[in-house]
XYZ file of C-alpha atoms in Angstrom:
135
model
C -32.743 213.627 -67.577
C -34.056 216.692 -67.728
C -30.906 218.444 -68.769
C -31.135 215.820 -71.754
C -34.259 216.535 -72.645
C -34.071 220.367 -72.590
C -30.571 220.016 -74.786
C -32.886 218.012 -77.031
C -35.289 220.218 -77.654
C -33.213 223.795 -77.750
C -31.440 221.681 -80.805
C -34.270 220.760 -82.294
C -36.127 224.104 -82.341
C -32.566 225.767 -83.730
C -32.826 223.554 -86.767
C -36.450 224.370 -87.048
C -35.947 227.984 -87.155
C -32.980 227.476 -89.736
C -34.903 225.470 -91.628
C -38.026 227.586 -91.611
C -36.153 230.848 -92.972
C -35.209 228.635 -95.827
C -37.126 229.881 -99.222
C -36.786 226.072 -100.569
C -38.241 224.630 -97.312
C -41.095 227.247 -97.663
C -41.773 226.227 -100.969
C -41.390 222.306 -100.270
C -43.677 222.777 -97.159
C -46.551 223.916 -99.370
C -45.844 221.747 -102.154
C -46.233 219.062 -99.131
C -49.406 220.818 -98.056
C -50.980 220.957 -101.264
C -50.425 217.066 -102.216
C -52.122 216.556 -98.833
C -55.007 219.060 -100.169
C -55.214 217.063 -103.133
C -55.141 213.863 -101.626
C -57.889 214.499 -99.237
C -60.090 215.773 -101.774
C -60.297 211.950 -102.879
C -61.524 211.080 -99.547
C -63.967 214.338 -99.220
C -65.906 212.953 -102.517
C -67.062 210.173 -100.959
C -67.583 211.380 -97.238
C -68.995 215.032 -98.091
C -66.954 218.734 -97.572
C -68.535 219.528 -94.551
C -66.357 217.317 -93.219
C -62.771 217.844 -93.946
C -61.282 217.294 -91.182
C -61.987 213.810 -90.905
C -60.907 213.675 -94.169
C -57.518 214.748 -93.734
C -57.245 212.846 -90.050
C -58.150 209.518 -92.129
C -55.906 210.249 -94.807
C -52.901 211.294 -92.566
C -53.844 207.995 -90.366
C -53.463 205.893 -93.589
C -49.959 207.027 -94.316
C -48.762 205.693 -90.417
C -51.602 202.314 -91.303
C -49.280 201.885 -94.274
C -46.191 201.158 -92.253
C -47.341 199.095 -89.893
C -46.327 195.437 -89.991
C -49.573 193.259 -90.659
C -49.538 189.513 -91.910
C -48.431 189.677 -95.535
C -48.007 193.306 -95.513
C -51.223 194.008 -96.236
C -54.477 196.512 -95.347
C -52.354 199.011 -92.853
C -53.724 201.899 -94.736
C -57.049 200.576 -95.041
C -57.471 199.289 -91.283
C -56.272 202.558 -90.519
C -58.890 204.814 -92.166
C -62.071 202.639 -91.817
C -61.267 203.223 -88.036
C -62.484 206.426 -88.518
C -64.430 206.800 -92.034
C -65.699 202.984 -91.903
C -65.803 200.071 -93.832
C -67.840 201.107 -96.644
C -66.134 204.568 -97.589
C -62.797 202.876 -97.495
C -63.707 200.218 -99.779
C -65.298 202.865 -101.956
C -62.356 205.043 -101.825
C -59.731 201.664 -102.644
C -62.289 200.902 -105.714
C -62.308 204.535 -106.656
C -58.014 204.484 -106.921
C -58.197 201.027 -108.844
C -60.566 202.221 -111.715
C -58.579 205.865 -111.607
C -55.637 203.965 -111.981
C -57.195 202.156 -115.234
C -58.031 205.689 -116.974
C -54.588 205.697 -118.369
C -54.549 202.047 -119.691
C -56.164 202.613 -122.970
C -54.198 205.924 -123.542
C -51.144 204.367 -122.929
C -51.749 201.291 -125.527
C -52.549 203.704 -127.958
C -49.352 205.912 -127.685
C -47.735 202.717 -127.429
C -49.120 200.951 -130.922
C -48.285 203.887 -132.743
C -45.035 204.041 -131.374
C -44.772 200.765 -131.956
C -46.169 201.183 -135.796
C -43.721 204.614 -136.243
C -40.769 202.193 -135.477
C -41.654 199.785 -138.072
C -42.060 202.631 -140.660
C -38.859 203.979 -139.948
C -37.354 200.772 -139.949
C -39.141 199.875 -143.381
C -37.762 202.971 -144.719
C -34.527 202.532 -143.895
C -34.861 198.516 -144.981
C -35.611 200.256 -148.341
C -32.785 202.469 -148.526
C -30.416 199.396 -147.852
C -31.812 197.881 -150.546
C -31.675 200.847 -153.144
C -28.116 201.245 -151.936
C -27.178 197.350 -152.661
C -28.527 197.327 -156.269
């Protein structure tokens, strides 16, 4: 077993190393590490900077809470961090990604209605020229 294991890891630290010396894997690694950044920012609002690494912990717990099998599929990520930020920060934090999620709403019916109102002018226009062509 321990030959196994030793095989196991040489091979795995080889493909590290390769893919470490990569420029794109390098860039993808802190593209990775700045979503994360970003991400626990949300979660530093509500608990306060000084402590960031709960932040992050809670957050990185979330993303394994999320893929854990609970009845209906449901509350993995949030089970997950209120084990370590509690109830009322992750219910805060939830509430705080439904209404950021909202922002958009009104901005997108708006591009949409005058999309939606430069169609039927073109359309109108073209109507016309149909009709100026007929007669």
């Amino acid at each position: 077993m321990r030959g196994f294991l030793r095989d196991q890891y040489v091979r795995l630290t080889s493909s590290m190393r390769a893919i470490v010396r990569s420029q794109e894997a390098r860039y993808l690694l802190a593209l990775t590490l700045t979503a994360y950044l970003i991400e626990t920012l949300s979660v530093i609002a509500l608990i306060g900077s000084e402590k960031i690494l709960l932040a992050f912990e809670a957050l990185m717990l979330s993303y394994v809470g999320g893929n854990v099998p609970t009845p209906g599929g449901e509350m993995g990520v949030e089970y997950s961090m209120a084990s370590l930020l509690g109830r009322h920060y992750v219910i805060l934090w939830r509430l705080s990604y439904l209404i950021v999620a909202l922002i958009p709403a009104p901005a997108l019916n708006a591009m949409v209605s005058s999309y939606m109102d430069y169609g039927r002018f073109v359309y109108d226009y073209y109507r016309s020229l149909v009709r100026q062509l007929k007669a």
